[in-house]
Amino acid sequence: MLDGWRALSITLVILGHLFPIGPSAWQLNAPVAATGMVMFFTLSGFLITRFLIEDGNIRRFLIRRLLRIVPLGWLGMFLVFLVDGDVTAGEVAGNMFFVANLPPASLVEPGEHFWSLCLEVQFYLSIALLVAVGGKRALFAIPLICILITCARIYWGQPITIVTWFRGDEILAGATLALIYEGWLGERARKLISLPSIYLLLPLLFASADMRTGFLPYLRPYLSALLIGTSLYYAPRWLRGLSEWNPVTYVAQTSYALYVFHGIFVHTWLGTGDTLIKYAKRPLLLAATFASAHLSTFYFERRWNALGRRLTAPREGALASGHSAAAPADRRTRLN
């Protein structure tokens, strides 16, 4: 199911950024892309928090996650600087240190979509610090922080923004979903999250990504978490089958690289020309995006991921000396 949502997430982002959706007067592109982004953030918060619940090793978490994200992120930023051709030292630093989405924003036009990558890395570092200081039990603070961010959005009138302290609830709602799924918030919360209908939540989520729907955009993080959470318990058979379809799992597997490259290519020759010429080039742009994403996922990123696993692999000596004595306690820890 998670592969299915991940594939849908990047598909919506690409559609919203690269193709006209509906009559131009309806202005649907931004809501479609925002729907994809909130799904992306929900999945990220959910998976990262589950990893920390099950493992809790901050060193292993940071090494693996940063090596998973940063090398390709930096490569994408380098390409952005080349495509733009006129960047300042402040813009370079803001992007390379993943703070370009914070005021005053230092995003570069071909890499404007990297605001979400900045927010993602900031979340990794923040949740790692939270667990490092307070242990796993500090994760109980996540739902409160999430609600506080939503209250701040409401108070300051920020239905959607790229600034972390007004957008972080989209990731933290996914993190809260992980706490519920793992049983940390009680069996009643588990039952409640499995009750809503996917057929009701999906259109509501699309509506919440549209700024013309009144108060609904403030509920976007929670609608996304409910949608994905419900699907983990009761998903229609057709949806589960679709999520296991090979093309869908491929898109999910290459989704991060697709996200990085699609926004860069649209600012090259592949994205130039009047309306007719520009959209006539879209198949070429998509081909370049998917080819680059494939090479990145299965060759470039794979090497960094393997390095992360090697750097964090348990030492053989420690495993041998602690295996027999620690095994019962380890099993209890995993069960708890």
Coordinates of N, CA, C and O in Angstrom, one line a residue, residues 6 9 13 36-52 61-62 64-70 73 77 94-102 107 112-129 161-165 167-175 255-256 259-260:
R6 N 3.1 6.2 -2.5 CA 4.3 6.9 -3.0 C 4.3 7.2 -4.5 O 4.6 8.3 -4.9
S9 N 1.8 9.8 -5.2 CA 2.3 11.1 -4.7 C 3.2 11.8 -5.8 O 2.9 12.9 -6.1
V13 N 2.5 15.2 -8.2 CA 3.5 16.3 -8.2 C 3.9 16.6 -9.7 O 3.9 17.8 -10.1
G36 N -0.1 15.8 -3.8 CA 1.0 14.8 -3.9 C 2.0 15.1 -2.8 O 2.6 14.2 -2.2
M37 N 2.3 16.4 -2.5 CA 3.3 16.7 -1.5 C 2.8 16.3 -0.1 O 3.6 15.8 0.7
V38 N 1.6 16.5 0.2 CA 1.1 16.1 1.6 C 1.2 14.6 1.7 O 1.5 14.1 2.8
M39 N 0.9 13.9 0.7 CA 1.0 12.4 0.8 C 2.5 12.0 1.0 O 2.8 11.2 1.8
F40 N 3.4 12.7 0.2 CA 4.8 12.4 0.4 C 5.3 12.7 1.8 O 6.0 11.9 2.4
F41 N 4.9 13.8 2.4 CA 5.3 14.1 3.8 C 4.7 13.1 4.8 O 5.3 12.7 5.7
T42 N 3.4 12.8 4.6 CA 2.8 11.8 5.5 C 3.6 10.5 5.5 O 3.9 9.9 6.5
L43 N 3.9 10.0 4.3 CA 4.7 8.7 4.2 C 6.0 8.9 4.9 O 6.5 8.0 5.6
S44 N 6.7 10.0 4.7 CA 8.0 10.2 5.3 C 7.9 10.2 6.8 O 8.7 9.5 7.5
G45 N 7.0 11.0 7.3 CA 6.8 11.0 8.8 C 6.5 9.6 9.4 O 7.0 9.2 10.4
F46 N 5.6 8.9 8.7 CA 5.2 7.6 9.1 C 6.4 6.6 9.1 O 6.7 5.9 10.1
L47 N 7.1 6.5 8.0 CA 8.2 5.6 7.9 C 9.4 5.9 8.8 O 10.0 5.0 9.4
I48 N 9.7 7.2 8.9 CA 10.9 7.6 9.7 C 10.6 7.3 11.2 O 11.4 6.7 12.0
T49 N 9.4 7.6 11.6 CA 9.0 7.4 13.0 C 8.9 5.9 13.4 O 9.4 5.4 14.4
R50 N 8.4 5.1 12.4 CA 8.4 3.6 12.7 C 9.8 3.1 12.8 O 10.1 2.2 13.6
F51 N 10.7 3.6 12.0 CA 12.1 3.2 12.1 C 12.7 3.5 13.5 O 13.4 2.6 14.1
L52 N 12.4 4.7 14.0 CA 13.0 5.0 15.3 C 12.3 4.2 16.4 O 12.9 3.9 17.4
F61 N 20.4 5.8 12.2 CA 19.3 6.5 11.5 C 19.9 7.6 10.7 O 19.6 7.8 9.5
L62 N 20.7 8.5 11.3 CA 21.2 9.7 10.6 C 22.1 9.3 9.5 O 22.0 9.9 8.4
R64 N 22.2 6.5 7.7 CA 21.5 5.9 6.6 C 20.6 6.9 5.9 O 20.5 7.0 4.6
R65 N 19.9 7.8 6.6 CA 18.9 8.7 6.0 C 19.7 9.8 5.2 O 19.3 10.2 4.1
L66 N 20.7 10.3 5.8 CA 21.4 11.4 5.2 C 22.2 10.9 3.9 O 22.2 11.6 2.9
L67 N 22.7 9.7 4.0 CA 23.3 9.2 2.8 C 22.3 8.8 1.7 O 22.6 8.7 0.5
R68 N 21.1 8.5 2.2 CA 20.0 8.2 1.2 C 19.5 9.5 0.5 O 19.2 9.5 -0.7
I69 N 19.6 10.6 1.2 CA 19.0 11.9 0.7 C 20.0 12.9 0.1 O 19.8 13.4 -0.9
V70 N 21.0 13.1 0.9 CA 21.9 14.2 0.7 C 22.7 14.1 -0.6 O 22.8 15.1 -1.4
G73 N 20.6 15.0 -3.5 CA 20.1 16.4 -3.3 C 21.2 17.3 -3.7 O 20.9 18.3 -4.4
M77 N 21.3 20.0 -6.7 CA 21.5 21.5 -6.5 C 22.7 21.9 -7.4 O 22.6 23.1 -7.9
G94 N 22.5 28.4 1.4 CA 21.2 28.1 1.9 C 20.7 26.7 1.3 O 20.0 26.0 2.1
N95 N 21.0 26.4 0.1 CA 20.6 25.2 -0.5 C 21.4 24.0 0.0 O 20.9 23.0 0.4
M96 N 22.7 24.2 0.0 CA 23.6 23.1 0.4 C 23.4 22.7 1.9 O 23.6 21.5 2.2
F97 N 23.0 23.6 2.7 CA 22.7 23.3 4.1 C 21.2 23.1 4.4 O 20.8 23.0 5.6
F98 N 20.4 23.0 3.4 CA 19.0 22.7 3.5 C 18.2 23.6 4.4 O 17.4 23.2 5.2
V99 N 18.5 24.9 4.2 CA 17.7 25.9 4.9 C 17.1 26.9 3.9 O 16.6 28.0 4.4
A100 N 17.1 26.6 2.7 CA 16.7 27.6 1.7 C 15.2 27.9 1.7 O 14.8 28.9 1.1
N101 N 14.4 27.1 2.4 CA 13.0 27.4 2.5 C 12.7 28.3 3.6 O 11.5 28.8 3.8
L102 N 13.6 28.6 4.5 CA 13.4 29.5 5.6 C 13.6 31.0 5.3 O 14.5 31.3 4.4
L107 N 16.0 30.0 -2.3 CA 15.8 29.0 -3.4 C 16.2 29.6 -4.7 O 16.0 30.8 -5.0
E112 N 13.4 25.5 -7.2 CA 12.4 25.9 -6.3 C 11.7 24.8 -5.6 O 11.2 24.9 -4.4
H113 N 11.6 23.7 -6.2 CA 10.9 22.5 -5.6 C 11.7 21.9 -4.5 O 11.2 21.1 -3.7
F114 N 13.0 22.3 -4.3 CA 13.8 21.8 -3.2 C 13.4 22.3 -1.9 O 14.0 21.9 -0.9
W115 N 12.4 23.2 -1.8 CA 12.0 23.6 -0.5 C 11.5 22.4 0.4 O 11.8 22.4 1.6
S116 N 10.9 21.5 -0.3 CA 10.4 20.3 0.4 C 11.5 19.4 0.9 O 11.5 18.7 1.9
L117 N 12.6 19.3 0.1 CA 13.8 18.6 0.5 C 14.4 19.2 1.8 O 14.9 18.5 2.7
C118 N 14.4 20.5 1.8 CA 15.0 21.2 3.0 C 14.1 20.9 4.2 O 14.7 20.5 5.3
L119 N 12.8 20.9 4.1 CA 11.9 20.6 5.2 C 12.1 19.1 5.6 O 12.1 18.8 6.8
E120 N 12.4 18.3 4.7 CA 12.6 16.8 5.0 C 13.8 16.6 5.8 O 13.8 15.9 6.9
V121 N 14.9 17.2 5.4 CA 16.2 17.1 6.1 C 16.1 17.7 7.5 O 16.6 17.2 8.5
Q122 N 15.4 18.9 7.6 CA 15.2 19.5 8.9 C 14.4 18.6 9.9 O 14.7 18.5 11.1
F123 N 13.4 17.8 9.3 CA 12.7 16.9 10.1 C 13.6 15.8 10.6 O 13.5 15.4 11.8
Y124 N 14.4 15.2 9.7 CA 15.3 14.2 10.2 C 16.2 14.6 11.4 O 16.3 13.9 12.4
L125 N 16.8 15.8 11.2 CA 17.6 16.3 12.3 C 16.9 16.6 13.6 O 17.3 16.3 14.7
S126 N 15.7 17.1 13.4 CA 14.8 17.5 14.6 C 14.4 16.2 15.4 O 14.5 16.2 16.6
I127 N 13.9 15.2 14.6 CA 13.4 14.0 15.3 C 14.5 13.2 15.9 O 14.4 12.6 17.0
A128 N 15.7 13.3 15.3 CA 16.9 12.6 15.8 C 17.3 13.3 17.1 O 17.6 12.6 18.1
L129 N 17.3 14.6 17.2 CA 17.6 15.3 18.4 C 16.6 15.0 19.5 O 17.0 14.8 20.6
T161 N 2.1 27.0 2.9 CA 3.4 27.7 2.8 C 4.5 26.8 2.7 O 4.4 25.6 2.9
I162 N 5.7 27.3 2.4 CA 6.9 26.4 2.3 C 7.8 26.5 3.6 O 8.8 25.9 3.7
V163 N 7.4 27.4 4.5 CA 8.1 27.6 5.7 C 7.9 26.5 6.7 O 6.8 26.1 7.0
T164 N 9.0 26.0 7.3 CA 8.9 24.8 8.1 C 7.9 24.9 9.2 O 7.1 24.0 9.4
W165 N 7.9 26.0 10.0 CA 7.1 26.1 11.2 C 5.6 26.3 10.8 O 4.8 26.3 11.7
R167 N 4.5 24.4 8.0 CA 4.2 23.2 7.1 C 4.6 21.9 7.7 O 4.2 20.8 7.2
G168 N 5.3 21.9 8.9 CA 5.8 20.7 9.5 C 4.7 19.8 9.9 O 5.0 18.6 10.1
D169 N 3.5 20.3 10.1 CA 2.4 19.4 10.6 C 2.1 18.3 9.6 O 1.5 17.3 9.9
E170 N 2.4 18.5 8.3 CA 2.2 17.5 7.3 C 3.0 16.3 7.5 O 2.6 15.1 7.3
I171 N 4.3 16.5 7.9 CA 5.2 15.4 8.3 C 4.8 14.8 9.6 O 4.7 13.6 9.8
L172 N 4.5 15.7 10.6 CA 4.2 15.2 12.0 C 2.9 14.4 12.0 O 2.7 13.6 12.9
A173 N 2.0 14.7 11.2 CA 0.7 13.9 11.1 C 1.0 12.5 10.7 O 0.5 11.6 11.2
G174 N 2.0 12.3 9.8 CA 2.4 11.0 9.4 C 3.2 10.3 10.5 O 3.0 9.1 10.7
A175 N 3.9 11.1 11.3 CA 4.6 10.5 12.5 C 3.6 10.1 13.5 O 3.8 9.1 14.2
S255 N 10.9 7.3 -7.1 CA 10.2 8.5 -6.8 C 11.1 9.7 -6.4 O 10.8 10.8 -6.8
Y256 N 12.0 9.4 -5.5 CA 12.9 10.5 -5.0 C 13.7 11.1 -6.2 O 13.7 12.4 -6.3
Y259 N 11.4 13.2 -8.4 CA 11.2 14.5 -7.8 C 12.3 15.4 -8.0 O 12.1 16.6 -8.4
V260 N 13.6 15.0 -7.9 CA 14.7 15.9 -8.0 C 14.9 16.4 -9.5 O 15.0 17.6 -9.7

